PDB file of C-alpha atoms in Angstrom:
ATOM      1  CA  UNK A   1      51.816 116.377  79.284  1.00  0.00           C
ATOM      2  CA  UNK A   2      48.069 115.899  80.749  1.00  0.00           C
ATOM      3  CA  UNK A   3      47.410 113.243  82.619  1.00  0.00           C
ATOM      4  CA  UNK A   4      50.742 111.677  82.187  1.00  0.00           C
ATOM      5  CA  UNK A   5      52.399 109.352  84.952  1.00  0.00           C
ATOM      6  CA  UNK A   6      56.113 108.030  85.130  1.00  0.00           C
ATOM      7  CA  UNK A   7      57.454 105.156  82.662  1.00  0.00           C
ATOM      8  CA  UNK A   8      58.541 103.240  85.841  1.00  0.00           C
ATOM      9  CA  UNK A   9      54.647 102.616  86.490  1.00  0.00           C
ATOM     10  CA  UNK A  10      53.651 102.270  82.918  1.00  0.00           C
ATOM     11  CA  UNK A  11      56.449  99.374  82.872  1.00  0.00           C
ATOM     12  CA  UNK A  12      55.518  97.972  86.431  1.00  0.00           C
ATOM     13  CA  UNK A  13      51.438  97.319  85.592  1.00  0.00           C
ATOM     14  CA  UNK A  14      52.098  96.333  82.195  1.00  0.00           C
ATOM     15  CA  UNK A  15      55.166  93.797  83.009  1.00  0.00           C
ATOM     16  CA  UNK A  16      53.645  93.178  85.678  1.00  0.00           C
ATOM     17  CA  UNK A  17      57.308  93.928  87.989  1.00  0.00           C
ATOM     18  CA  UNK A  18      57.685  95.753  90.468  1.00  0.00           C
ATOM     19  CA  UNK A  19      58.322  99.247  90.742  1.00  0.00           C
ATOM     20  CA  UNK A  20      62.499  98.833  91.121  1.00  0.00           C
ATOM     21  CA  UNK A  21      62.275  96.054  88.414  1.00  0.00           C
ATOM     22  CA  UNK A  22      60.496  98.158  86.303  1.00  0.00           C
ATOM     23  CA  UNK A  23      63.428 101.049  86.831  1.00  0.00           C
ATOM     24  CA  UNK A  24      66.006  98.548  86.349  1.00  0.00           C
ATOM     25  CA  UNK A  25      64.672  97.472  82.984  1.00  0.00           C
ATOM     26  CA  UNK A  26      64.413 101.318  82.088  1.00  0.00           C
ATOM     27  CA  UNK A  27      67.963 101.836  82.785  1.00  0.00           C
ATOM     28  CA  UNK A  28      69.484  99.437  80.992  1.00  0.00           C
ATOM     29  CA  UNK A  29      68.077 100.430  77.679  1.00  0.00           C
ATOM     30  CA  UNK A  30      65.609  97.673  77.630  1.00  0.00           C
ATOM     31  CA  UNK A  31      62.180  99.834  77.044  1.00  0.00           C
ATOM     32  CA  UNK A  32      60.509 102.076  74.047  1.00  0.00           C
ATOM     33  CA  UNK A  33      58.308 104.627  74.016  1.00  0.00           C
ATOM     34  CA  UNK A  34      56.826 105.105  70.927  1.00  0.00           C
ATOM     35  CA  UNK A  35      59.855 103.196  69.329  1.00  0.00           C
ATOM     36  CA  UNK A  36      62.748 105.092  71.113  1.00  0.00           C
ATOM     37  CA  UNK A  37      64.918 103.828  73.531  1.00  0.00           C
ATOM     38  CA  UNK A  38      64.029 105.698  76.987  1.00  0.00           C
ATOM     39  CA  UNK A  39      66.408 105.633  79.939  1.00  0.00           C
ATOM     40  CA  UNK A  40      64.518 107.711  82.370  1.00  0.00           C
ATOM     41  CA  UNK A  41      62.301 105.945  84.666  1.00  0.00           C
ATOM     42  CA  UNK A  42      60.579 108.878  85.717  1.00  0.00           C
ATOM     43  CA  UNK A  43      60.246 109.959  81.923  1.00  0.00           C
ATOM     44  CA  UNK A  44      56.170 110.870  81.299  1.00  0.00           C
ATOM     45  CA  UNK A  45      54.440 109.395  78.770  1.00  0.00           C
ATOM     46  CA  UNK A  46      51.052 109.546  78.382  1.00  0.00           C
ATOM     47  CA  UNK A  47      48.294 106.057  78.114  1.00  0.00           C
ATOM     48  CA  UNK A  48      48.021 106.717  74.214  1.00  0.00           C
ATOM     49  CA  UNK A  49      51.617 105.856  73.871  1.00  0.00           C
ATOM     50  CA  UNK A  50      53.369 102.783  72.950  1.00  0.00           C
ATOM     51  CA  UNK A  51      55.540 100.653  75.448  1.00  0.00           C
ATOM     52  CA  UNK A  52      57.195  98.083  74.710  1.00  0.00           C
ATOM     53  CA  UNK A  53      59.722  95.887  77.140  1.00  0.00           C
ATOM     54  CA  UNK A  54      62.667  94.142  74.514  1.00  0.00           C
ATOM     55  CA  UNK A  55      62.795  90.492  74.437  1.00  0.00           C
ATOM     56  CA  UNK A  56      65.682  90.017  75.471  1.00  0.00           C
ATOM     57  CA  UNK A  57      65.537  92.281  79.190  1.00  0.00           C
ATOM     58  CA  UNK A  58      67.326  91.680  81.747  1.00  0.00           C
ATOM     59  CA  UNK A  59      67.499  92.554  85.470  1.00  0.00           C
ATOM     60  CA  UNK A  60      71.219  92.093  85.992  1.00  0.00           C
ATOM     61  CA  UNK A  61      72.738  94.789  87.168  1.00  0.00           C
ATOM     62  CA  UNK A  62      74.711  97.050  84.965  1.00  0.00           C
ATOM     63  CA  UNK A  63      78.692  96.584  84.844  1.00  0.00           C
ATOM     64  CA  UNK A  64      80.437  99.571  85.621  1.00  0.00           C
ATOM     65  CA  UNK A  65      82.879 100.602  82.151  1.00  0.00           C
ATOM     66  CA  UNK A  66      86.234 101.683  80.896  1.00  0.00           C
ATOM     67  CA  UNK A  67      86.072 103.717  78.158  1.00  0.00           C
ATOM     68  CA  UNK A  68      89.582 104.200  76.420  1.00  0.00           C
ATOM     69  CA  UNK A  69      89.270 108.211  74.731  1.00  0.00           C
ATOM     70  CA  UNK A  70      91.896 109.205  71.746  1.00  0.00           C
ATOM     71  CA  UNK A  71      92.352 112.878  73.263  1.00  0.00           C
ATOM     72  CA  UNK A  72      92.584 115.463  70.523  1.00  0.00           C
ATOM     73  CA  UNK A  73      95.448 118.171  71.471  1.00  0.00           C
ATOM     74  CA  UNK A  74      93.945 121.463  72.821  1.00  0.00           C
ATOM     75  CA  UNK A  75      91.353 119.390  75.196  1.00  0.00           C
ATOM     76  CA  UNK A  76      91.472 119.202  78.744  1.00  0.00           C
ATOM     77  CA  UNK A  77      89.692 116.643  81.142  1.00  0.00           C
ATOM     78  CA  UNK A  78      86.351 117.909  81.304  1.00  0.00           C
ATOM     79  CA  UNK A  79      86.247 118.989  77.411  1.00  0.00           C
ATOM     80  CA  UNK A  80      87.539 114.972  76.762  1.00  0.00           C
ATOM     81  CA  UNK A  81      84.578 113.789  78.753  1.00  0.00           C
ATOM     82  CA  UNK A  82      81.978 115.441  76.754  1.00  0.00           C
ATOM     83  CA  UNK A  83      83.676 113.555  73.182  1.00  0.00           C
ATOM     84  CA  UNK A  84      81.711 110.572  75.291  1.00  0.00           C
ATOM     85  CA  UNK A  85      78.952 110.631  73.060  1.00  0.00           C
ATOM     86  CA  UNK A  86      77.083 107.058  70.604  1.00  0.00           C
ATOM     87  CA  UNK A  87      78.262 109.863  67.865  1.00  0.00           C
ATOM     88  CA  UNK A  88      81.743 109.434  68.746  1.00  0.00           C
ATOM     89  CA  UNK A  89      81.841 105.552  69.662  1.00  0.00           C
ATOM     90  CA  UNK A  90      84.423 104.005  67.309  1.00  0.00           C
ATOM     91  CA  UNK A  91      82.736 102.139  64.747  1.00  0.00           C
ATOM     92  CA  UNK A  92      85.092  98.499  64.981  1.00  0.00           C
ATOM     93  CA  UNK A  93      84.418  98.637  68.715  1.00  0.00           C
ATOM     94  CA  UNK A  94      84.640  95.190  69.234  1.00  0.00           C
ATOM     95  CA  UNK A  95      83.159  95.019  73.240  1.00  0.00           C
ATOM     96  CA  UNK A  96      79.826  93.729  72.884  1.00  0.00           C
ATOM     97  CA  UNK A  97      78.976  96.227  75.084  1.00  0.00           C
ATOM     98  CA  UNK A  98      75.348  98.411  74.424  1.00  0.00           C
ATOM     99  CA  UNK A  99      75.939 102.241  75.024  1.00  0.00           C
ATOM    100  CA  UNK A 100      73.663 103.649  77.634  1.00  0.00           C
ATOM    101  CA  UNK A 101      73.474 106.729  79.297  1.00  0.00           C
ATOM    102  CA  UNK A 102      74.076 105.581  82.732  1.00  0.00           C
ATOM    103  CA  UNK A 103      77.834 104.958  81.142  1.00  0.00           C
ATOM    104  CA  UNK A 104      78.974 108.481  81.363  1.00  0.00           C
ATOM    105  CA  UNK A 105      77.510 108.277  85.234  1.00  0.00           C
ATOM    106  CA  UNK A 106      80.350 109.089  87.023  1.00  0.00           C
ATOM    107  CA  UNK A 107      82.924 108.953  85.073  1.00  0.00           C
ATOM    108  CA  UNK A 108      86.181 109.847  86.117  1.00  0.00           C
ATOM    109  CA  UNK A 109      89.103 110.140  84.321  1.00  0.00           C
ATOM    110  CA  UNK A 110      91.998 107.673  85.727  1.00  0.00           C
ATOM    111  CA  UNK A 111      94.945 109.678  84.630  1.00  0.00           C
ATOM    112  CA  UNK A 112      95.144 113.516  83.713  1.00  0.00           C
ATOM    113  CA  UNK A 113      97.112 114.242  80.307  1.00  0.00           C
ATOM    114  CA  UNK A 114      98.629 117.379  79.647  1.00  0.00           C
ATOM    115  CA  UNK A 115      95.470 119.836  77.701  1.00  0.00           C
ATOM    116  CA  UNK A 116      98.142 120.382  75.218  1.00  0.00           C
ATOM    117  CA  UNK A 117      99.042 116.930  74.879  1.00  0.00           C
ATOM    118  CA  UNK A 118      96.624 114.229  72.279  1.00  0.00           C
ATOM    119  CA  UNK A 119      96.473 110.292  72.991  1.00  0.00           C
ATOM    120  CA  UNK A 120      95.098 108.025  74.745  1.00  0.00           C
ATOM    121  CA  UNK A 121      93.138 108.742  78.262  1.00  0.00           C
ATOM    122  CA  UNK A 122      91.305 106.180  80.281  1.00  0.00           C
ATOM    123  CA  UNK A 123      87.968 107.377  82.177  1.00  0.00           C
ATOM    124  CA  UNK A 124      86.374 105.208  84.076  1.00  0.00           C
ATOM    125  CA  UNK A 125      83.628 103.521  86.464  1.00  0.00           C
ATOM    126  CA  UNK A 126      85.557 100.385  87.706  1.00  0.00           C
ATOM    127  CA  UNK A 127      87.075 101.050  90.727  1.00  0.00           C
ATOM    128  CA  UNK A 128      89.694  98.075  90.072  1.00  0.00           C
ATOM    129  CA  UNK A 129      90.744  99.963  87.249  1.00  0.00           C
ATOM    130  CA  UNK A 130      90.773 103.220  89.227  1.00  0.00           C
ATOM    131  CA  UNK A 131      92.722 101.627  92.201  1.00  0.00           C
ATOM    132  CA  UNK A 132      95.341 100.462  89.703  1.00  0.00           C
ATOM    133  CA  UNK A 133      96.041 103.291  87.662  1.00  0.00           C
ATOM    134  CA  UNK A 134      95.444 105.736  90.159  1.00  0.00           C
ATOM    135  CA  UNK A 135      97.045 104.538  93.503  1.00  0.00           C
ATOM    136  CA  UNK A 136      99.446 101.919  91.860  1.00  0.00           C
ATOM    137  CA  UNK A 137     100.366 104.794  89.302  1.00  0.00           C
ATOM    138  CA  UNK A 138     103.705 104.280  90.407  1.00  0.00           C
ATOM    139  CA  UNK A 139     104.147 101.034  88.491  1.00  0.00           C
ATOM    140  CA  UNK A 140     101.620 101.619  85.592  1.00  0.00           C
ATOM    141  CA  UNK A 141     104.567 102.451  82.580  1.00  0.00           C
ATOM    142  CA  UNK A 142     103.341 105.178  80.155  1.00  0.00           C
ATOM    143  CA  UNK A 143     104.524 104.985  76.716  1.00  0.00           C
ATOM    144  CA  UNK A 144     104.648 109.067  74.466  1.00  0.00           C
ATOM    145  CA  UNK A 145     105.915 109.985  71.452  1.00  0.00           C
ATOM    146  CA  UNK A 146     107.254 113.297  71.751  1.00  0.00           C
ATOM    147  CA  UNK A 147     108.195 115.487  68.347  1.00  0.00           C
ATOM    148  CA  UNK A 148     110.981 117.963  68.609  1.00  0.00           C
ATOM    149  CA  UNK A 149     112.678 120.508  67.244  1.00  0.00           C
ATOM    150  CA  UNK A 150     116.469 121.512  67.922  1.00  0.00           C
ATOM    151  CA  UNK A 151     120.172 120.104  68.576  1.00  0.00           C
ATOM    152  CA  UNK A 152     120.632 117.646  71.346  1.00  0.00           C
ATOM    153  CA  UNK A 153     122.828 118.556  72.992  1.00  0.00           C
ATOM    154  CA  UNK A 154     125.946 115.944  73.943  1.00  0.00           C
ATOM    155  CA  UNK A 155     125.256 113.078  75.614  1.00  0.00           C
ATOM    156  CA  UNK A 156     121.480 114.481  75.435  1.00  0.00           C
ATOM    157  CA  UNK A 157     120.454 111.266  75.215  1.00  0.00           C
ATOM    158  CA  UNK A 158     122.025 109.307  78.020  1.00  0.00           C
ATOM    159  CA  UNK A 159     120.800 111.835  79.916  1.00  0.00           C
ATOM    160  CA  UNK A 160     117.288 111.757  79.057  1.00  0.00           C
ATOM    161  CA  UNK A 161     117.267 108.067  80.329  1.00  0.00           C
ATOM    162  CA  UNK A 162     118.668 108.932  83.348  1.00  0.00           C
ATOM    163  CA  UNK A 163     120.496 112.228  84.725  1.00  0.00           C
ATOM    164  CA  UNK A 164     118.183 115.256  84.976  1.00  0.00           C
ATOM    165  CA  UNK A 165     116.115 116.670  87.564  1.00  0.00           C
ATOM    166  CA  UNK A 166     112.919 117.633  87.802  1.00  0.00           C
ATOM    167  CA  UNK A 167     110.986 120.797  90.055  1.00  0.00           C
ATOM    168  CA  UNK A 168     114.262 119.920  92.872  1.00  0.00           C
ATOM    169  CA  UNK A 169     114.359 116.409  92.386  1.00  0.00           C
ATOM    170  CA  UNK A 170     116.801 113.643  90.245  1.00  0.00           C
ATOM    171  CA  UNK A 171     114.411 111.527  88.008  1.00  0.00           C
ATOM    172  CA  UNK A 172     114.291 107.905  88.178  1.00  0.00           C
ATOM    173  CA  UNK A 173     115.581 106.140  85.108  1.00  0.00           C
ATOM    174  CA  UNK A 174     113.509 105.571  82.416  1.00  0.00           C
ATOM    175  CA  UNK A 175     113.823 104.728  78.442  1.00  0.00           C
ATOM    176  CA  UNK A 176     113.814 107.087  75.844  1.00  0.00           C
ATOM    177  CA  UNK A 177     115.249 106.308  72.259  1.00  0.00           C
ATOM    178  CA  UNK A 178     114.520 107.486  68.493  1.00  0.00           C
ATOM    179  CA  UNK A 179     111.866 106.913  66.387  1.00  0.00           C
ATOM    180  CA  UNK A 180     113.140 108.781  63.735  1.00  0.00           C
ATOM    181  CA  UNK A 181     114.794 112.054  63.419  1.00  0.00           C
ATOM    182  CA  UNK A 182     112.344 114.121  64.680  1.00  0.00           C
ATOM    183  CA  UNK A 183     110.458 112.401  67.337  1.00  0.00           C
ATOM    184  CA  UNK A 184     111.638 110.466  70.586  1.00  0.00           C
ATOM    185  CA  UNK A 185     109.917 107.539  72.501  1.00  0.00           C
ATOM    186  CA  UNK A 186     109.454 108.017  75.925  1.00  0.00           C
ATOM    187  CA  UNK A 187     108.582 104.897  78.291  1.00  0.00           C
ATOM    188  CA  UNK A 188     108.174 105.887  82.025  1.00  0.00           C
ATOM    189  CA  UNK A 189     106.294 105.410  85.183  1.00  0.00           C
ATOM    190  CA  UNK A 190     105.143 108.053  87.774  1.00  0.00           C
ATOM    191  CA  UNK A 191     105.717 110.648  84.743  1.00  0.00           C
ATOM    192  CA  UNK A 192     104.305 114.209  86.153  1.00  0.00           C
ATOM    193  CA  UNK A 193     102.327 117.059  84.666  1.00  0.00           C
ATOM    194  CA  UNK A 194     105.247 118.957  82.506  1.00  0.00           C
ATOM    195  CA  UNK A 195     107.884 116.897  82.866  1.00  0.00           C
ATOM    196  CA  UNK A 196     108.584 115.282  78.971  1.00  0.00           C
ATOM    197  CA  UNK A 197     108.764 118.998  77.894  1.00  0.00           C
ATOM    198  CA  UNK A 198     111.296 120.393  80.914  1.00  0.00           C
ATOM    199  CA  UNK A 199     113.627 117.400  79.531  1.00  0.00           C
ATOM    200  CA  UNK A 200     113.510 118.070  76.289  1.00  0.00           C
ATOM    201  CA  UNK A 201     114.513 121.628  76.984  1.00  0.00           C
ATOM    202  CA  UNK A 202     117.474 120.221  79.334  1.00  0.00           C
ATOM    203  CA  UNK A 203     118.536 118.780  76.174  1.00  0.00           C
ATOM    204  CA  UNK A 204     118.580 121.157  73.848  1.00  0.00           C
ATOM    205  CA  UNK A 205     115.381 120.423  72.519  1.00  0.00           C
ATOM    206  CA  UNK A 206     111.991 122.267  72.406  1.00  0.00           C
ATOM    207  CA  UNK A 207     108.461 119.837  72.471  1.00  0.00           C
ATOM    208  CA  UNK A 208     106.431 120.736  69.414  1.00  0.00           C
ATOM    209  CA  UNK A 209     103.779 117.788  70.174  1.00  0.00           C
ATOM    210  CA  UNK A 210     102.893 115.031  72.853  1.00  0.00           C
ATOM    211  CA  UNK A 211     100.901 112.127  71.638  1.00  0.00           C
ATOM    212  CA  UNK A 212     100.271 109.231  74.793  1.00  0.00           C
ATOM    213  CA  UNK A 213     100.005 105.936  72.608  1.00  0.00           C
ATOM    214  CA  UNK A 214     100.218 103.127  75.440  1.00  0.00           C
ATOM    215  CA  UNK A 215      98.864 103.019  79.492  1.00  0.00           C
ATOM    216  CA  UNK A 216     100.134  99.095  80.617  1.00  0.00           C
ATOM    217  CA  UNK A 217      99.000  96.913  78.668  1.00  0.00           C
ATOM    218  CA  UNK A 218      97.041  98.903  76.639  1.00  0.00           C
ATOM    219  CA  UNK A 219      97.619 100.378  73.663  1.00  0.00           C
ATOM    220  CA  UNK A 220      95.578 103.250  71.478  1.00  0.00           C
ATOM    221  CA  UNK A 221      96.322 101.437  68.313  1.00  0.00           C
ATOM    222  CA  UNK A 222      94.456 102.531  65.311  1.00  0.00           C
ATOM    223  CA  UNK A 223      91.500 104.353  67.643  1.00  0.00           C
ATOM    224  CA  UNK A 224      91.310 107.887  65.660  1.00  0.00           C
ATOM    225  CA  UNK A 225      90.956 110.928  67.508  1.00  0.00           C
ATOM    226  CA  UNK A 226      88.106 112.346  68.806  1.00  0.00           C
ATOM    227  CA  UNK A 227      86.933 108.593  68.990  1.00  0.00           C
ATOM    228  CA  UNK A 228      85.998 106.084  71.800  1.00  0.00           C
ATOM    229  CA  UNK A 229      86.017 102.512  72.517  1.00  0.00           C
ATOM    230  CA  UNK A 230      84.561 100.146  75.776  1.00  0.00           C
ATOM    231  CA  UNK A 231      87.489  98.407  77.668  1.00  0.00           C
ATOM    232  CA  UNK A 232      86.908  94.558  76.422  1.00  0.00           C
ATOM    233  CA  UNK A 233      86.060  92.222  79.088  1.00  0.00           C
ATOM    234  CA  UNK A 234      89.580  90.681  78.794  1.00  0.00           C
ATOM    235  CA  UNK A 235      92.044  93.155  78.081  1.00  0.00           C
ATOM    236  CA  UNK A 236      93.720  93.968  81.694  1.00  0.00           C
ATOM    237  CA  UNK A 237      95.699  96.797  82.326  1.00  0.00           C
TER     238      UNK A 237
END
């Protein structure tokens, strides 16, 4: 573009702000070019164009997110991250909260769940929310419905709460119990990579699917997959 300079110095002499203010409005969503939403403070647009600064700007700073992600099967981590799209945000999110690009800004996932596995994953910005499901993971319960196929074997079940061992080592106790004849509901903390399906086959059982419905406190509820939702400012894990 000739004779084109930044959008950060379009904003800042037409404001006026200066130069960081005018970046900080750009960021947050708060500026059009030419009636689109621009996010890029060193975006070029030309002295012919049209900039406009919303009403209702604002310099405070933007509040790192939590974005709760229904998983589809077949996905891992980085494939999840890229469902992170306005497309995809689901459409009785209820958080008040205006998508920008800067969202998906590191992003990290806060728990990994099995590629062939669907449900709910957590990715996030919030380091409270990191520091809890991450390095507390050991007191974060996980609630999975698992289908399966096969004959339990006796006392399959008591076992399956508490009894087997995993890669060398006895398993803590934990709860699992019928849903109905074909699929099991597995509450547990500290639950590894693997470890729902090496049970199941203890038992007698093979794992045909893995759904995570529940991290904490919070559940995946009706969020269809392939679908994304903003933490709420008062749900708590």
């Amino acid at each position: 573009m000739t004779d084109s300079i930044r959008l950060a110095k379009r904003v800042a002499d037409a404001v006026p702000c200066s130069r960081r203010e005018a970046e900080q409005y750009i960021e947050g969503g708060w500026v059009t070019v030419d009636g689109v939403v621009i996010e890029e403070p060193g975006h070029r647009v030309s002295a012919q164009q049209a900039i406009q600064l919303s009403p209702d700007a604002t310099l405070v700073a933007i509040t790192p997110v939590t974005i709760l992600l229904h998983k589809p099967a077949g996905l891992d981590a980085d494939a999840a991250l890229r469902l992170i799209t306005p497309e995809n945000l689901y459409a009785e999110d209820r958080s008040g909260i205006r998508f920008l690009k800067k969202h998906t800004s590191e992003l990290k996932p806060a728990d990994v769940l099995e590629t062939y596995a669907s449900g709910l994953m957590v990715f996030t910005q919030d380091w409270h929310v990191a520091r809890k499901l991450v390095d507390d993971a050991a007191t974060v319960e996980q609630e999975y419905i698992a289908e399966v196929s096969g004959d339990l074997i006796p006392n399959g079940l008591a076992l399956l709460n508490h009894g087997l061992n995993f890669n060398g080592k006895p398993l803590p106790p934990i709860k699992v119990s019928w849903q109905n004849e074909t699929r099991l509901r597995f509450a547990l903390k500290a639950g590894q990579r693997g470890q729902i399906a090496h049970m199941c086959e203890m038992v007698g059982l093979k794992l045909l699917n893995l759904k995570r419905i529940r991290i904490a406190r919070i559940p995946m509820a009706s969020l269809p997959a392939g679908q994304w939702r903003y933490l709420k400012g008062y749900e708590r894990f």
